[in-house]
Structures are given as C-alpha cells and as structure tokens.
PDB file of C-alpha atoms and ligand atoms in Angstrom:
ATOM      1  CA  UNK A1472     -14.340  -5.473 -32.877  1.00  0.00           C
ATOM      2  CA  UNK A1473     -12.266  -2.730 -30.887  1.00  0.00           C
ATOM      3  CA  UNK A1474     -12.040  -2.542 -27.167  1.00  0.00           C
ATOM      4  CA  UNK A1475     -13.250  -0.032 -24.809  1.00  0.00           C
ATOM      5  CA  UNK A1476     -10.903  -0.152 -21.761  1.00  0.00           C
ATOM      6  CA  UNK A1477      -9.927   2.825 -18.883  1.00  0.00           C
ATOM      7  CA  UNK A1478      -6.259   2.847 -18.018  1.00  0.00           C
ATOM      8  CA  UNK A1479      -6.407   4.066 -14.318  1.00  0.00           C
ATOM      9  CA  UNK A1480      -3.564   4.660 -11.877  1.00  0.00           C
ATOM     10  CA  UNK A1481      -1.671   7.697  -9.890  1.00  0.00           C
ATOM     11  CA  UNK A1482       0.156  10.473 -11.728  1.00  0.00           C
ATOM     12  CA  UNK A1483       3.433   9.211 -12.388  1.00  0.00           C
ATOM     13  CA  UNK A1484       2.562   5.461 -12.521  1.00  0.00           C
ATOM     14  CA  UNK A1485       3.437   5.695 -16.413  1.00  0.00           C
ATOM     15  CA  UNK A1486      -0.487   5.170 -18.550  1.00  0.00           C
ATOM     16  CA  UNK A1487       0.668   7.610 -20.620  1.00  0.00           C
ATOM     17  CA  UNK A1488       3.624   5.880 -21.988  1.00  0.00           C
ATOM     18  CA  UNK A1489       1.921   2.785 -21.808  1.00  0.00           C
ATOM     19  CA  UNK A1490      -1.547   3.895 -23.300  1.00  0.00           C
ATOM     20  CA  UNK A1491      -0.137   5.258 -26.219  1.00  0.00           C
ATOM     21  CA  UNK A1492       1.495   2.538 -27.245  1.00  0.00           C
ATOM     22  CA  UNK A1493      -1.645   0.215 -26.394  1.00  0.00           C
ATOM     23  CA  UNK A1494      -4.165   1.849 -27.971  1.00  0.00           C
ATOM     24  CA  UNK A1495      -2.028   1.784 -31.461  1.00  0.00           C
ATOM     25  CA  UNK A1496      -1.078  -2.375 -30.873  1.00  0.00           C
ATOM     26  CA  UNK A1497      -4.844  -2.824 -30.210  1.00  0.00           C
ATOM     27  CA  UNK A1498      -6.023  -0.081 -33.086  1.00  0.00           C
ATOM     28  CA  UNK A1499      -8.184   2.118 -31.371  1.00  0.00           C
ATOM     29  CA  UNK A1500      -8.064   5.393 -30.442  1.00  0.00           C
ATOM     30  CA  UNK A1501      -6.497   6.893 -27.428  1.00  0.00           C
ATOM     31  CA  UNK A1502      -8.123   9.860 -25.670  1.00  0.00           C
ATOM     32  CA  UNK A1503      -6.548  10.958 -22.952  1.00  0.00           C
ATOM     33  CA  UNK A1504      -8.293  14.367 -21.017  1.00  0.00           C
ATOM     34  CA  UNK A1505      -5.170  15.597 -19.956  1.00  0.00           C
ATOM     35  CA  UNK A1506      -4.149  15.660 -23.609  1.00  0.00           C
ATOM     36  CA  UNK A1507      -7.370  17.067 -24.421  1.00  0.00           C
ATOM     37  CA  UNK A1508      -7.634  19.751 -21.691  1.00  0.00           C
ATOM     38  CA  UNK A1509      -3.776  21.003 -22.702  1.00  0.00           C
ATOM     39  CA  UNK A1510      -4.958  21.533 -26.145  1.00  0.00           C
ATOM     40  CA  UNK A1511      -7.861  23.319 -25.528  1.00  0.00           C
ATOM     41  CA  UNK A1512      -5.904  25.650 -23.200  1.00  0.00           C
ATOM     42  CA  UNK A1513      -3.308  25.618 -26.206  1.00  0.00           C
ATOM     43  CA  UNK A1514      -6.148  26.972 -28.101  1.00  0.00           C
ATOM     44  CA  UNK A1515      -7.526  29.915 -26.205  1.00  0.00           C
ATOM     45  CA  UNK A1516     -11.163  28.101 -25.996  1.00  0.00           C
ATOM     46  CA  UNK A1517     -13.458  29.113 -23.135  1.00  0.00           C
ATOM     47  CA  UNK A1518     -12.901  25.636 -21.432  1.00  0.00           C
ATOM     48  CA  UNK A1519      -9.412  26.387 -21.887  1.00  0.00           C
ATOM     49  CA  UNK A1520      -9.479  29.072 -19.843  1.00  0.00           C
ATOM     50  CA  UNK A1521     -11.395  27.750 -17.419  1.00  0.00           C
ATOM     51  CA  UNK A1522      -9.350  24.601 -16.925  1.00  0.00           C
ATOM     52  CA  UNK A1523      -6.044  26.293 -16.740  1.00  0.00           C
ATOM     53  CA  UNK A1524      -5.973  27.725 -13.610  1.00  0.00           C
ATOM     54  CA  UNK A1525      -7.046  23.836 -11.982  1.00  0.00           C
ATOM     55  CA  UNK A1526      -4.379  22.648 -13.567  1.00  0.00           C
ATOM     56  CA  UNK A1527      -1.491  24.545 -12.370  1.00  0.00           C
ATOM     57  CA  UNK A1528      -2.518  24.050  -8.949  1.00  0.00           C
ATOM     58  CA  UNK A1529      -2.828  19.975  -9.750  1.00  0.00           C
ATOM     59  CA  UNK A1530      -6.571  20.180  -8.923  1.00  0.00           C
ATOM     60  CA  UNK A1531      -9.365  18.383 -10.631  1.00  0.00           C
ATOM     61  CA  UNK A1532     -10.983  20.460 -13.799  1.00  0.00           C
ATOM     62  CA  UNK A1533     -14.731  20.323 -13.063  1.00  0.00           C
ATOM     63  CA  UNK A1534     -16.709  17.797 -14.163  1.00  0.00           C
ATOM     64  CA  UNK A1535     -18.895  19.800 -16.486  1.00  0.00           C
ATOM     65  CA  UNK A1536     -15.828  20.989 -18.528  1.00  0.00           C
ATOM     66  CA  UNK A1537     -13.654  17.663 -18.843  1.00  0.00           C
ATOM     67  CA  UNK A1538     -17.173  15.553 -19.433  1.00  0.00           C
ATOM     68  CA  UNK A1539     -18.271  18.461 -22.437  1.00  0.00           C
ATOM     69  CA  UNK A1540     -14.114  17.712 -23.626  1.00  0.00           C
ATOM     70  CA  UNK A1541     -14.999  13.838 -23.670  1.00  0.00           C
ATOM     71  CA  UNK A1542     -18.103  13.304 -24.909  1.00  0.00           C
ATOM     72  CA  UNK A1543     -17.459  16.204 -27.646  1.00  0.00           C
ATOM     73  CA  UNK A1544     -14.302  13.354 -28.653  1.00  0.00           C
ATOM     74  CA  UNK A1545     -16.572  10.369 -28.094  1.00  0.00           C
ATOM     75  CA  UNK A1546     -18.705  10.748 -30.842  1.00  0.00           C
ATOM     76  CA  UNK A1547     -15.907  11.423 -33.361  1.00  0.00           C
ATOM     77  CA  UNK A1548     -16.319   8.268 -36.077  1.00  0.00           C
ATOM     78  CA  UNK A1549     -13.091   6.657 -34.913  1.00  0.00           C
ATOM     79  CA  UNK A1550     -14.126   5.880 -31.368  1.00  0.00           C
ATOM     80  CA  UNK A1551     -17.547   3.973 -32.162  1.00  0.00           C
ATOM     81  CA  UNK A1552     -16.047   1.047 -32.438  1.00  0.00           C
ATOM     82  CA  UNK A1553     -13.472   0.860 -29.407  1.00  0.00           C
ATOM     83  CA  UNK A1554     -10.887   3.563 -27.415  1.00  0.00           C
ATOM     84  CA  UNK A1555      -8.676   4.013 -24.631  1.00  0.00           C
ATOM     85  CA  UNK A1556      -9.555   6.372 -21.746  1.00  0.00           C
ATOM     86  CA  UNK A1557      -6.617   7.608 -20.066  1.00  0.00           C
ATOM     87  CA  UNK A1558      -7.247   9.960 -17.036  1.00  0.00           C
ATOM     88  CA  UNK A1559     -11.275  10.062 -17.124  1.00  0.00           C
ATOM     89  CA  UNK A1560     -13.183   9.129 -15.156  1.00  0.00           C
ATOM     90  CA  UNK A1561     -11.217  10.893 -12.213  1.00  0.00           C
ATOM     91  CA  UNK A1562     -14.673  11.495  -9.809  1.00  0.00           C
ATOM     92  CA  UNK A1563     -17.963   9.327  -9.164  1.00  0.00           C
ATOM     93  CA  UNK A1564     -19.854  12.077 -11.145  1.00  0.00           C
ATOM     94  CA  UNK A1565     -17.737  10.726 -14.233  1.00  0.00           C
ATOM     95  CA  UNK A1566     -17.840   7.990 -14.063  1.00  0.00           C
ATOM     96  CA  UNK A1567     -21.414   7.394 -13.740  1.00  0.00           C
ATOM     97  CA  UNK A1568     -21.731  10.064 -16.604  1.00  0.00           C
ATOM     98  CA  UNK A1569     -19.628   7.034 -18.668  1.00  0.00           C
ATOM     99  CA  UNK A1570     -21.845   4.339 -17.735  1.00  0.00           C
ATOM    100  CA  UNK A1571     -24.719   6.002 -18.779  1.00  0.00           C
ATOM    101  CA  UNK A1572     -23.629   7.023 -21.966  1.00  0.00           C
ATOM    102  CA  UNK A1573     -22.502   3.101 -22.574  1.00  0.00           C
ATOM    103  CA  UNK A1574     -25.548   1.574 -21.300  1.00  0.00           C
ATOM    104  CA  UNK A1575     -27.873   4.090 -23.503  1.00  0.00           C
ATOM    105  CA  UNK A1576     -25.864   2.448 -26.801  1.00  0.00           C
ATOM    106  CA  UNK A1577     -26.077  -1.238 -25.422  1.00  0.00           C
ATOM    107  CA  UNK A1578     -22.397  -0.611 -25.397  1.00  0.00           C
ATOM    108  CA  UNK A1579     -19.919  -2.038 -22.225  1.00  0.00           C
ATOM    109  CA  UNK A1580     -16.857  -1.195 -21.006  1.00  0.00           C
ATOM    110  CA  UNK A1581     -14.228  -4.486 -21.387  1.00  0.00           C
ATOM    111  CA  UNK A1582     -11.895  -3.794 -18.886  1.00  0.00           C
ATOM    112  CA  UNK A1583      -9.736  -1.325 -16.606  1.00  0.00           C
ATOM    113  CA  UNK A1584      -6.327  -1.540 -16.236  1.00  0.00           C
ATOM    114  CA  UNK A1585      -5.419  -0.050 -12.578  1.00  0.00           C
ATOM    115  CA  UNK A1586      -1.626   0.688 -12.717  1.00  0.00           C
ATOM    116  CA  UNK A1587       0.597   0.304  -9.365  1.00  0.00           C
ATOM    117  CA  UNK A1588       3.272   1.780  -7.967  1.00  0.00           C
ATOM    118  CA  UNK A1589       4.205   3.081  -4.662  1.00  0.00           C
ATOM    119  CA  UNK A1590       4.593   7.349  -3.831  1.00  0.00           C
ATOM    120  CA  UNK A1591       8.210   8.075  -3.652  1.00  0.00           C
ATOM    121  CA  UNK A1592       8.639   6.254  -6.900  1.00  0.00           C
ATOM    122  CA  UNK A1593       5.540   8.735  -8.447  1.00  0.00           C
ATOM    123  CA  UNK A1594       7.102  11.796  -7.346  1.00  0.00           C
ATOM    124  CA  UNK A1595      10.437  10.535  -8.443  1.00  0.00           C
ATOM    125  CA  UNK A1596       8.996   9.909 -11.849  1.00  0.00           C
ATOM    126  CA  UNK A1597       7.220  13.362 -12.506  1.00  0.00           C
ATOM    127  CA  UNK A1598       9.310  16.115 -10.769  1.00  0.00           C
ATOM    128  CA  UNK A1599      11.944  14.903 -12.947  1.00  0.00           C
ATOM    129  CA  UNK A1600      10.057  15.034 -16.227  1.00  0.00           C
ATOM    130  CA  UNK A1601      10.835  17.615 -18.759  1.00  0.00           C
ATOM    131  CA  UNK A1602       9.140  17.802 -22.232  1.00  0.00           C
ATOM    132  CA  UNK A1603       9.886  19.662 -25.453  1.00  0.00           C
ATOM    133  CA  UNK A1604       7.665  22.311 -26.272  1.00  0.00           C
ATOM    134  CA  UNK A1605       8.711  22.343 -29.826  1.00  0.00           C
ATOM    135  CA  UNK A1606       8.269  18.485 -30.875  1.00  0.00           C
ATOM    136  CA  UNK A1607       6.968  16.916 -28.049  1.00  0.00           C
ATOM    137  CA  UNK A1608       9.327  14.744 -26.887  1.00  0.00           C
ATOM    138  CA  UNK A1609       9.622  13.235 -22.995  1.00  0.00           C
ATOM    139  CA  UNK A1610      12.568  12.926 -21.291  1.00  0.00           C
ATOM    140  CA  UNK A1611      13.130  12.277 -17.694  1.00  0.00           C
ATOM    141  CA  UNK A1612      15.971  13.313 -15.280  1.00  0.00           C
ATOM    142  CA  UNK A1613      16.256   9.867 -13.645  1.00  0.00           C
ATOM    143  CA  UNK A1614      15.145   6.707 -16.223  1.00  0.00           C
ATOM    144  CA  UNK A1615      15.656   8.788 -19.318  1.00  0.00           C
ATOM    145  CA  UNK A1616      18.108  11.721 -19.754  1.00  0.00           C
ATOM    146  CA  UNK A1617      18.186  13.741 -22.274  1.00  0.00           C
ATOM    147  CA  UNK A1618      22.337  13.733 -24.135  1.00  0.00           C
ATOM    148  CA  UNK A1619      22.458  17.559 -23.060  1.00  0.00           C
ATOM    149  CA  UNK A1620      20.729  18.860 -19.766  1.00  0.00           C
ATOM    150  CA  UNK A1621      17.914  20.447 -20.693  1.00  0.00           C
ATOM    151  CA  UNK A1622      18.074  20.207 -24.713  1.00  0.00           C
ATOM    152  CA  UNK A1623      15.954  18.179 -26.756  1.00  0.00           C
ATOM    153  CA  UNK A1624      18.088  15.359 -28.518  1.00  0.00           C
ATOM    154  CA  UNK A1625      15.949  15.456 -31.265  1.00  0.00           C
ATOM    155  CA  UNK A1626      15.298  19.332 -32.189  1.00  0.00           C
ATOM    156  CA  UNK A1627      17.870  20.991 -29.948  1.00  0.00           C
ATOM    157  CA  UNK A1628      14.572  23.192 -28.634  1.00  0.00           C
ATOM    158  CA  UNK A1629      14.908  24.153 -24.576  1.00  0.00           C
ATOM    159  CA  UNK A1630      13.069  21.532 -22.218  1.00  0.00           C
ATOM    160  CA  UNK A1631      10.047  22.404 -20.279  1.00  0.00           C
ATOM    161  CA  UNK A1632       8.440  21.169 -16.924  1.00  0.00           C
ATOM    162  CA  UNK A1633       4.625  20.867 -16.851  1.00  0.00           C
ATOM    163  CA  UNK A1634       3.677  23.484 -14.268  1.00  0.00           C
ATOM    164  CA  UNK A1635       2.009  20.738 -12.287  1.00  0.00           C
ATOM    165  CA  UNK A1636       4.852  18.465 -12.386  1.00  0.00           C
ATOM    166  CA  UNK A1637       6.719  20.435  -9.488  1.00  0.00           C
ATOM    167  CA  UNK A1638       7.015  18.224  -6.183  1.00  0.00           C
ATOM    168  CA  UNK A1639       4.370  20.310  -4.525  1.00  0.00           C
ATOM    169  CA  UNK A1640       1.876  19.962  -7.133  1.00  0.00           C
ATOM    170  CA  UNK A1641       2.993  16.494  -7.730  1.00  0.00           C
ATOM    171  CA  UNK A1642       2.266  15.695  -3.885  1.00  0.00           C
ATOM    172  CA  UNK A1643      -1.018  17.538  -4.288  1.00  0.00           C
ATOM    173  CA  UNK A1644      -2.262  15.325  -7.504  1.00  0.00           C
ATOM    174  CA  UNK A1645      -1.024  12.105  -5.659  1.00  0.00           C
ATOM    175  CA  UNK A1646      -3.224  13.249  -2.258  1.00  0.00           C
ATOM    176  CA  UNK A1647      -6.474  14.008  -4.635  1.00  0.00           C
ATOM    177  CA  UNK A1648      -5.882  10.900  -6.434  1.00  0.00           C
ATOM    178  CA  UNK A1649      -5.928   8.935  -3.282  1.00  0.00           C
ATOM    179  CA  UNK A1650      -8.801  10.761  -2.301  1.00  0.00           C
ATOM    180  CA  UNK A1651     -10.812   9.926  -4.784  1.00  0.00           C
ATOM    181  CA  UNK A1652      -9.586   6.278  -5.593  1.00  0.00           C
ATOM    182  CA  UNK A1653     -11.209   4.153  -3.331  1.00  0.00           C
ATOM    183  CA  UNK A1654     -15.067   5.339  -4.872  1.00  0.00           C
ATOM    184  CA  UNK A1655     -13.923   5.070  -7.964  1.00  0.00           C
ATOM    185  CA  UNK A1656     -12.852   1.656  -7.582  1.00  0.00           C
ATOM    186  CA  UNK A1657     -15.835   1.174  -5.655  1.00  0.00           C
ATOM    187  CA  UNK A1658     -18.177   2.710  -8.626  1.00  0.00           C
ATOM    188  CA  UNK A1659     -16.561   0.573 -11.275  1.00  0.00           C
ATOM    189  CA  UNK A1660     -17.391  -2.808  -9.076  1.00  0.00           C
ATOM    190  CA  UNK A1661     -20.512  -1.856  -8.677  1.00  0.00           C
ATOM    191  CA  UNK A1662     -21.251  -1.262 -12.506  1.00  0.00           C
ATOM    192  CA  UNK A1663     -19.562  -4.467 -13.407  1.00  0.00           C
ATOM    193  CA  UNK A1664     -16.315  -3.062 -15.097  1.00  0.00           C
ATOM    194  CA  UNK A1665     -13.974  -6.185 -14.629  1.00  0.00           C
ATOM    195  CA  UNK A1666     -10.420  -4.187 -12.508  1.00  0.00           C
ATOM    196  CA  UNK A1667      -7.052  -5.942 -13.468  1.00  0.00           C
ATOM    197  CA  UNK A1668      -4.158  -4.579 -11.306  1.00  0.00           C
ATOM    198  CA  UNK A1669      -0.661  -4.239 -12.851  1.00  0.00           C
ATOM    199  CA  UNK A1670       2.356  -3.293 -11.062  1.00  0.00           C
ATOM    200  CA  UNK A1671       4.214  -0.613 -12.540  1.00  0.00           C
ATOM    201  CA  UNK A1672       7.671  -1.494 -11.544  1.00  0.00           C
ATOM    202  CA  UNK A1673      10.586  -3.094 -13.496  1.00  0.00           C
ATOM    203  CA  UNK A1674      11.788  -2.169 -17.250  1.00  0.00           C
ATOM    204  CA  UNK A1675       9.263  -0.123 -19.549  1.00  0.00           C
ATOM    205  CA  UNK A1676       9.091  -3.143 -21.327  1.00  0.00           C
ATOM    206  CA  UNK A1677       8.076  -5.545 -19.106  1.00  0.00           C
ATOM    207  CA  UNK A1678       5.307  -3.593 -17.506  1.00  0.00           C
ATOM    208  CA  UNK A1679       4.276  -3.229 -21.140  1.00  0.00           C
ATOM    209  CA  UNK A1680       3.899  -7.067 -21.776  1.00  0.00           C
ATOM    210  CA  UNK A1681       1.376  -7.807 -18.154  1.00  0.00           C
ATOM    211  CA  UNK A1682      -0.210  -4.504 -19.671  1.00  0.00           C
ATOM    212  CA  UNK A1683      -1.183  -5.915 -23.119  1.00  0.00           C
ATOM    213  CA  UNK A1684      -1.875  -9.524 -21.597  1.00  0.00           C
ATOM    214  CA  UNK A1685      -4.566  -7.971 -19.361  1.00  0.00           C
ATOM    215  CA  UNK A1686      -5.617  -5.610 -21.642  1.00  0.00           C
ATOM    216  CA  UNK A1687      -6.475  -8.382 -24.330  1.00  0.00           C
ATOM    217  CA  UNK A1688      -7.789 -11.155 -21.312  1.00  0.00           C
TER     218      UNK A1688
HETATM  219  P1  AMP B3041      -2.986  14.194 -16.748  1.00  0.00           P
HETATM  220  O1  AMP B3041      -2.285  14.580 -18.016  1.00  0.00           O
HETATM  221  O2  AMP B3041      -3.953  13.054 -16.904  1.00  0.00           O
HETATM  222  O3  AMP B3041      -2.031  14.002 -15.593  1.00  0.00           O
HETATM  223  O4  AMP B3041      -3.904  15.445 -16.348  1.00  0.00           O
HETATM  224  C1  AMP B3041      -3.342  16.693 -16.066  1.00  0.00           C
HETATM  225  C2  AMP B3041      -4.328  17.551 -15.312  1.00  0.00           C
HETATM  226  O5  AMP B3041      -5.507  17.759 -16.121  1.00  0.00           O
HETATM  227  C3  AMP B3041      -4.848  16.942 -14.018  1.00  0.00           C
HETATM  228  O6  AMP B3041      -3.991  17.195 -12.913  1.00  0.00           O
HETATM  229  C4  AMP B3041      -6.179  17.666 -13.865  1.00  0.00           C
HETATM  230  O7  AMP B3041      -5.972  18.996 -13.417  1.00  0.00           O
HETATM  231  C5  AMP B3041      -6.671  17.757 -15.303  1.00  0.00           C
HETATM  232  N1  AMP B3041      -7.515  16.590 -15.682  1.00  0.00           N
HETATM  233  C6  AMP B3041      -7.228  15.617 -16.610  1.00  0.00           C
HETATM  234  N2  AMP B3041      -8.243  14.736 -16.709  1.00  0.00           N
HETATM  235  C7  AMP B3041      -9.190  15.147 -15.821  1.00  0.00           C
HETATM  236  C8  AMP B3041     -10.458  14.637 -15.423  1.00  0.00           C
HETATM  237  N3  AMP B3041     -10.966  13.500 -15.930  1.00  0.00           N
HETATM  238  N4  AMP B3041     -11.150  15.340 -14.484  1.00  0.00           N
HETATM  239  C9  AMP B3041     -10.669  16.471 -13.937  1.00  0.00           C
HETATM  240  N5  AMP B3041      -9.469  16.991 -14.243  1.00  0.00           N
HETATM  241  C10 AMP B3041      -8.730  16.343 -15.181  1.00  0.00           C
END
C-alpha cells in the first residue's frame, strides 16, 4: 500500500531534490505544482497563461488554477494508490480543498514532512541556481558548480535562472511563505495530518536519510 505524504518547507529548503528521490525509493508518484504549472505554461494552455505572470513576480497562482492542475493529476491511475505532494497545499483554501477530496474516498493523508532551514541559507540556495533548458539538469553556484560557468556538463546547452529565482523574487517567495505558514500548519493540526520537522542542513545525503526515516515512521 503506497503513501500519501506533503513535503512542505520554504523555497530553497531543498523538497525538490529530496522529493524526487523519495517518491521513487517509496514507489509512488511525485507531483509537484510547480512542475505542473511550468509545463502548462510550457504548453501555451489557458492556465498557463494565467499562471505565468504570478510566477515571475514569486506570487501565489490562484487557487482555482493550481487546485484544477492537481486534481486534473490526482485522478490519473498511478496516484490512487499513494503520491507525493510537493508545493500544494500553499493556502488554507488548499488545503481544505485536499482534505475534502481525501475524506470523500475514506482516504488519509500519512504524514507531512516540514523541511527546515534558516533565510540566508534559502536565498543562498536559489539565487545561485541555474538549470539547463535543454536536458534539465540543476546546478548551483555555491554546493554544486557546474565544470564550466554557465554550461551544462552534460549537454554543453547555456544555463538558465528561473525568473523567480532572482534575490528579489526569492525574498518575496520566502515573505509569502512565511505568511502563510503558520495557518497552514495550523490547518493540518487541526485535520489530524501527523507534522514531522526535518532540518535541512548538513550533506544532501544526510538530510536524505532523517527524510526517508520520517517519511516511512
Ligand atoms: P515551486 O517550483 O514549488 O517553487 O513553485 C514555483 C512557483 O509556482 C511558486 O512561486 C508559485 O508562483 C507557483 N506555485 C506552485 N505551487 C503553487 C500552489 N500550490 N499554489 C499557488 N502557486 C503555486
């Protein structure tokens, strides 16, 4: 039987490394909306347009766009059974929408893992992350540099910065994240969804391990 479990934490604070990699140990699916919302922006779609401009100011989509994203994925054979949330629910109005959609299938959530890590190493983290546009690859200024400045190692294609990883829209996603943090947390208490905290500091690998341990508690 698969797991349903939220991986929740700032921008920066590393779920989607880590939720990547979880979901696939654990073998369920992992749906992140960020992921979701890029593609759909990728692919001209009316909620792609409508998202876009959010995003490159680091605000929140609306709720009636990302939820439509989600529960369009959600019913997709491969998630019946167990998935990985990264970056929903971000507002109350999610969230809820979630709990209702569990509770109508007799279905619960298992756990959230709340990732931690303090602001100057979040900003640190994503204004120095570049991707490649042709294959997808990460790299990162600081913790992992790419051989060449600004060339992927693997395709030799021209990095890219997300337009919301620049320090002011960085700053702006961390201040909105706060914002809306402390009802969230509040929300998933109330519902019942157990919270395990992890700090995000130390080698990739390490965080990985209290990651899976909690995950699988
Ligand atoms: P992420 O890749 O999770 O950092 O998300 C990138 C951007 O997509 C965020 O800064 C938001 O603008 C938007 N986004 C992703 N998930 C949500 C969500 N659940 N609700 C609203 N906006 C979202």
């Amino acid at each position: 039987m698969g797991k349903r479990l939220l991986i929740f934490g700032p921008p920066g604070a590393g779920k989607g490394t880590h939720a990547a990699r979880l979901a696939s140990d654990l073998g369920i699916p992992y749906l992140a909306t960020g992921d979701m919302l890029r593609a759909a922006i990728a692919s001209g779609s009316a909620a792609g347009r409508e998202a876009e401009k959010y995003i490159r100011l680091g605000e929140l989509v609306p709720d009636h766009v990302v939820i439509a994203l989600l529960e369009e994925r959600l019913t997709l054979p491969d998630a019946a059974d167990g998935f990985l949330l990264d970056g929903f629910p971000r507002t109350v109005a999610q969230a809820e929408r979630l709990a209702r959609r569990l509770a109508s299938r007799g279905e619960h959530l298992d756990g959230v893992v709340a990732l931690e890590a303090d602001e100057d190493v979040l900003v640190a983290r994503l204004s120095g992350r570049f991707i490649c546009p042709r294959c997808g690859r990460t790299y990162n200024r600081l913790l992992r540099p790419p051989r060449a400045e600004g060339v992927c190692d693997a395709c030799g294609a021209s990095l890219t910065q997300r337009p919301d990883d620049t320090v002011a829209a960085v700053r702006h996603r961390l201040r909105e994240h706060r914002a809306k943090t402390e009802a969230l947390m509040a929300f998933f208490r109330s519902v019942g969804w157990p919270v395990r905290s992890v700090p995000s500091v130390g080698e990739v690998d390490e965080v990985y391990g209290r990651i899976r341990k909690v995950a699988e508690a």
